[in-house]
CSV table of C-alpha atoms in Angstrom, one decimal:
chain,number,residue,atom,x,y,z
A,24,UNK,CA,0.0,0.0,0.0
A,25,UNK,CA,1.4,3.5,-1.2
A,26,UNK,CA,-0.2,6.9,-0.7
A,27,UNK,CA,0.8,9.2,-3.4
A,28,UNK,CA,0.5,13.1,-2.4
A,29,UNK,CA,-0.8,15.2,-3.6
A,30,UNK,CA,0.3,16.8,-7.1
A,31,UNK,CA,2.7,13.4,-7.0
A,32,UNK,CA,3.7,10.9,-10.2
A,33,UNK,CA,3.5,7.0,-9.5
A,34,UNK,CA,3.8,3.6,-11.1
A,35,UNK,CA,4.1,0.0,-10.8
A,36,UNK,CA,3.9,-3.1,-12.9
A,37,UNK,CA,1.0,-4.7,-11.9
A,38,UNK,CA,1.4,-8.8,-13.2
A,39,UNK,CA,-1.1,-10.4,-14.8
A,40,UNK,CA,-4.3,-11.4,-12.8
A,41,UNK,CA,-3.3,-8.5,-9.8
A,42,UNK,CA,-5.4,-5.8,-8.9
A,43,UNK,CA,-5.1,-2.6,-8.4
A,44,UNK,CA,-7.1,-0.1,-6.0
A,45,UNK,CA,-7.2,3.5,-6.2
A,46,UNK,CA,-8.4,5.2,-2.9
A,47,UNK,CA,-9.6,8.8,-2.9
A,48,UNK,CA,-8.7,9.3,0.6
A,49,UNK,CA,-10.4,12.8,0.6
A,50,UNK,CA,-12.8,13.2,-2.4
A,51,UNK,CA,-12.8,15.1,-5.7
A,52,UNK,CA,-9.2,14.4,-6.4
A,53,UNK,CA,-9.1,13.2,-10.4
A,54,UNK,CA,-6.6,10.4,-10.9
A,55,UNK,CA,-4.6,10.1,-14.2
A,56,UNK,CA,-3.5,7.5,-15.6
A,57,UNK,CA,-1.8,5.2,-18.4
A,58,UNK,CA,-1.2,2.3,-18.8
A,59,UNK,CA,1.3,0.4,-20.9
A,60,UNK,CA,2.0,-3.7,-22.2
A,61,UNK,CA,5.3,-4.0,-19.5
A,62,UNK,CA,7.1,-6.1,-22.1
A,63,UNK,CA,6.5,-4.3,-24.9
A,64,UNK,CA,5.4,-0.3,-23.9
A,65,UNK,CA,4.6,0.5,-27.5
A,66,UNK,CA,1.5,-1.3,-27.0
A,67,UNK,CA,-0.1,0.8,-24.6
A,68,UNK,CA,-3.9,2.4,-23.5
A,69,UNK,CA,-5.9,3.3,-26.3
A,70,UNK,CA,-9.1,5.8,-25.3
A,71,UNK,CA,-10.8,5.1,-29.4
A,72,UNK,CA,-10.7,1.2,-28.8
A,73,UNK,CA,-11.7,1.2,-25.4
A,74,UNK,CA,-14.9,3.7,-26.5
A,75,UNK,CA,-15.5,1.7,-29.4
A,76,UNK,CA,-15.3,-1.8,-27.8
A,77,UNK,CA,-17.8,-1.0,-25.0
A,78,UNK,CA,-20.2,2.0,-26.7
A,79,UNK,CA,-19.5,4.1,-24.3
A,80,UNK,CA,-17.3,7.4,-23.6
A,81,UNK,CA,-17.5,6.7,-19.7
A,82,UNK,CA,-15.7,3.8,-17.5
A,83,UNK,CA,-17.0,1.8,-14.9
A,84,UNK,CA,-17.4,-1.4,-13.3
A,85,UNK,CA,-17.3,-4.2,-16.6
A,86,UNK,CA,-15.2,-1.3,-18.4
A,87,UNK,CA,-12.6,-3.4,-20.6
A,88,UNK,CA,-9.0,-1.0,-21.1
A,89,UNK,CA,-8.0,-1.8,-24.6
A,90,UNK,CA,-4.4,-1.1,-25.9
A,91,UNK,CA,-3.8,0.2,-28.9
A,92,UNK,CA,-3.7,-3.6,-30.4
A,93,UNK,CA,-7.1,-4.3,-29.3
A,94,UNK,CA,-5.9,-6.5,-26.2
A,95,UNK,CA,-7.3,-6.0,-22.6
A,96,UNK,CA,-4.6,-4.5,-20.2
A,97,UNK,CA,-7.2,-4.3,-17.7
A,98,UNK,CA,-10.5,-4.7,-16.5
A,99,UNK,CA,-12.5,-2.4,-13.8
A,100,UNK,CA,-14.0,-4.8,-11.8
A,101,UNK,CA,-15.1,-3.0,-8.8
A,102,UNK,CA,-16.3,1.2,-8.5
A,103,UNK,CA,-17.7,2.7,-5.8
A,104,UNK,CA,-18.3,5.9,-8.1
A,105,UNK,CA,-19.8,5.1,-11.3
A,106,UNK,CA,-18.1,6.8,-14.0
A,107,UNK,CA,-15.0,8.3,-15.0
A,108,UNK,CA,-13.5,10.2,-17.8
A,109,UNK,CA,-11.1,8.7,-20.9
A,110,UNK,CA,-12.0,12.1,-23.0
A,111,UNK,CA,-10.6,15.0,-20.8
A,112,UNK,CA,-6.7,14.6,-20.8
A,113,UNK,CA,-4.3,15.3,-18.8
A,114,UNK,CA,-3.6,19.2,-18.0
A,115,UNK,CA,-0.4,20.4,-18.7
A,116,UNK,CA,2.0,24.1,-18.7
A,117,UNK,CA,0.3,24.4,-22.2
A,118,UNK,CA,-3.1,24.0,-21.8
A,119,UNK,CA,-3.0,25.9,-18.6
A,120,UNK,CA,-1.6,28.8,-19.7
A,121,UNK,CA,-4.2,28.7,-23.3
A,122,UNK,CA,-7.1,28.2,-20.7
A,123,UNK,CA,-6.2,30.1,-17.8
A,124,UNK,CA,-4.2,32.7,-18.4
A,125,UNK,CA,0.2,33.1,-18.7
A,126,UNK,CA,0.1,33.5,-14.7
A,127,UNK,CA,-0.5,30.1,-14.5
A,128,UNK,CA,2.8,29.1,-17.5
A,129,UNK,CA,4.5,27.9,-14.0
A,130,UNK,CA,2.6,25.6,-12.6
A,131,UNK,CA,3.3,21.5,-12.6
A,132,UNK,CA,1.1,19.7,-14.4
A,133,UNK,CA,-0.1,15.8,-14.8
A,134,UNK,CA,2.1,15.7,-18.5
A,135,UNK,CA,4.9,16.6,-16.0
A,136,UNK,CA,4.6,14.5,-13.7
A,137,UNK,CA,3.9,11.4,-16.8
A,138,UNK,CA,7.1,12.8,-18.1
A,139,UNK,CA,8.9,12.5,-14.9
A,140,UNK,CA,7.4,9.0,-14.0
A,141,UNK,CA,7.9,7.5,-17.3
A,142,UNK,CA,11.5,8.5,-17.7
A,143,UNK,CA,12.4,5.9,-14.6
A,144,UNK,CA,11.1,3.1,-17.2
A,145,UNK,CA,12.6,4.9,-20.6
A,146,UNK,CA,9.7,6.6,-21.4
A,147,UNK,CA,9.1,10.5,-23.0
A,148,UNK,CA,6.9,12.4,-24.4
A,149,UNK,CA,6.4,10.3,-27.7
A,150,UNK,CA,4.7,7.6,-25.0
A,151,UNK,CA,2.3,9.8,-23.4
A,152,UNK,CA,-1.0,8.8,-25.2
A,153,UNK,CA,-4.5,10.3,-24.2
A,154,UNK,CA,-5.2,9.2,-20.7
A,155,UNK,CA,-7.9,7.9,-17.9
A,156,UNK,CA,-9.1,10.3,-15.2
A,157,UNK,CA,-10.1,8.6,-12.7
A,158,UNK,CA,-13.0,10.0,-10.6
A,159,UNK,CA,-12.8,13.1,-12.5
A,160,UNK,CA,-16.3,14.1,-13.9
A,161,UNK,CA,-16.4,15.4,-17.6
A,162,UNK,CA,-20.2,15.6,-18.4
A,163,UNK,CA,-20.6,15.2,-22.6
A,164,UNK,CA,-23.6,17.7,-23.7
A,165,UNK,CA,-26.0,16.6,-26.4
A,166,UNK,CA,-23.8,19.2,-28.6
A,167,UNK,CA,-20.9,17.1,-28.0
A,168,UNK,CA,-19.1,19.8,-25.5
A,169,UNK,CA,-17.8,18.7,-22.9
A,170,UNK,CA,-16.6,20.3,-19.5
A,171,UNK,CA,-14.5,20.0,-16.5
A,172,UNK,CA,-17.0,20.1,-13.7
A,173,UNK,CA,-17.2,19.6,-9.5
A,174,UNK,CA,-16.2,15.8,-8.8
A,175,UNK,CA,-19.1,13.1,-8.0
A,176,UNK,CA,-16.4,10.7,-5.9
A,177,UNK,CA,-16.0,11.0,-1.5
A,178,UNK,CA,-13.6,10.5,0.7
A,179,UNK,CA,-12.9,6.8,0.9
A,180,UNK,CA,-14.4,5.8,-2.2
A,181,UNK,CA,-12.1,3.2,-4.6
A,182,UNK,CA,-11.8,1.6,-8.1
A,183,UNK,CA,-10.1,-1.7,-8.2
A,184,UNK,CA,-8.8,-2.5,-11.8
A,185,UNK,CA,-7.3,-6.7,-12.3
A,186,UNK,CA,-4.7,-6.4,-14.9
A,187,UNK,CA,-5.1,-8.7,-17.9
A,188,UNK,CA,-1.4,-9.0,-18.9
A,189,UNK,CA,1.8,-7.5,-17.1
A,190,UNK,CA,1.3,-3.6,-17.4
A,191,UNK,CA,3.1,-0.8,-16.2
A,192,UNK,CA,0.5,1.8,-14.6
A,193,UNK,CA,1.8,5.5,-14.6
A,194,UNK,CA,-0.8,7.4,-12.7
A,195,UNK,CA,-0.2,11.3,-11.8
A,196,UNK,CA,-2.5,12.5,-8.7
A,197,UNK,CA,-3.3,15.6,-10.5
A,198,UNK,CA,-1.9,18.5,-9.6
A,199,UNK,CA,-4.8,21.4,-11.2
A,200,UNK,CA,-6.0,24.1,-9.0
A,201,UNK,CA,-7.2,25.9,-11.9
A,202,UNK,CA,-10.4,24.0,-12.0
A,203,UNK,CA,-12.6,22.1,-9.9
A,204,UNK,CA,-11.3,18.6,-10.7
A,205,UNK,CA,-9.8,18.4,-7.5
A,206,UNK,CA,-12.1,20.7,-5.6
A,207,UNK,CA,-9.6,23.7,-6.4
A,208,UNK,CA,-7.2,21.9,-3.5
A,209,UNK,CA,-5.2,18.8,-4.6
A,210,UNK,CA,-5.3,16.1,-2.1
A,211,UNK,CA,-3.4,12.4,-1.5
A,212,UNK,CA,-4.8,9.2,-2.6
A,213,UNK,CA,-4.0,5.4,-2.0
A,214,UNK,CA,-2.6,2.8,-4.2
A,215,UNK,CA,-3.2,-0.9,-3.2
A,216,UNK,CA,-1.5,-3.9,-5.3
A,217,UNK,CA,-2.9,-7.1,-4.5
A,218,UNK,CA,-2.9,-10.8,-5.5
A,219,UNK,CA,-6.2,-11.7,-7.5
């Protein structure tokens, strides 16, 4: 068991058949997170196949993470929320500073803290692919706009994901204060590895 501070990177390879829980320890903290093939990272987390495979832009218990092969790298198989995001992204300097303002060019960011965490197992910034938020709550209109809106996890609440091959998991416990993803105030969450 690890808890990861806030605005902190993370990762583990999770072998095949272990799960892994992710414990918002305070609520509204969004979770991001990728995750790769541990033997071969250029098969990694593909948002499109996931989407297409199950119909649906939101993941949940049942929700089947597809790489970019096709292949299952993991399955949720227990959420206390509901739903999470695979459409949002992950913030970063840049889109900070095109959506809030050049005050904000300074701040650390989840594509920081990806490119931090993935250099300990030879990745850059060629490897960061579009991402899971978990618990972060990106409502789709009818119009197809989408926006970044107050969280609908609590304190104590998990996801438990059982990985379906040896992965890696990068996760960045997001950093934003610009928006209410995180309730304005980043907070710590737990990580649990267990045998299935």
């Amino acid at each position: 068991m690890t808890i990861v501070q806030a605005r902190a990177p993370w990762s583990a390879v999770i072998r095949k058949g272990q799960t892994l829980t992710i414990e918002d320890l305070e609520g509204n903290q969004a979770v991001d997170c990728l995750i790769y093939n541990a033997h071969d990272t250029a098969e990694r987390y593909s948002a499109p196949d996931t989407i297409a495979a199950q119909g649906n832009i939101f993941l949940t218990t049942g929700s089947v993470l597809r790489s970019s092969e096709g292949n299952p790298l993991m399955t949720v198989v227990a959420d206390e929320v509901g739903r999470h995001d695979t459409v949002g992204g992950a913030c970063s300097r840049e889109s900070n500073t095109l959506r809030y303002g050049q005050h904000t060019k300074h701040q650390h960011a989840c594509v920081e803290n990806f490119l931090i965490e993935g250099s300990r197992w030879g990745l850059g910034k060629r490897d960061l692919v579009s991402n899971i938020n978990w618990y972060m709550n990106v409502p789709v209109d009818p119009d197809g706009s989408l926006g970044i809106v107050d969280g609908i996890s609590a304190p104590g609440l998990t996801v438990t994901l059982r990985a379906e091959m040896d992965v890696l998991v990068l996760v960045s416990n997001c950093p934003q204060i610009n928006n209410p993803c995180n309730g304005f105030d980043p907070t710590p969450v737990r990580m649990l590895v267990a045998e299935g």
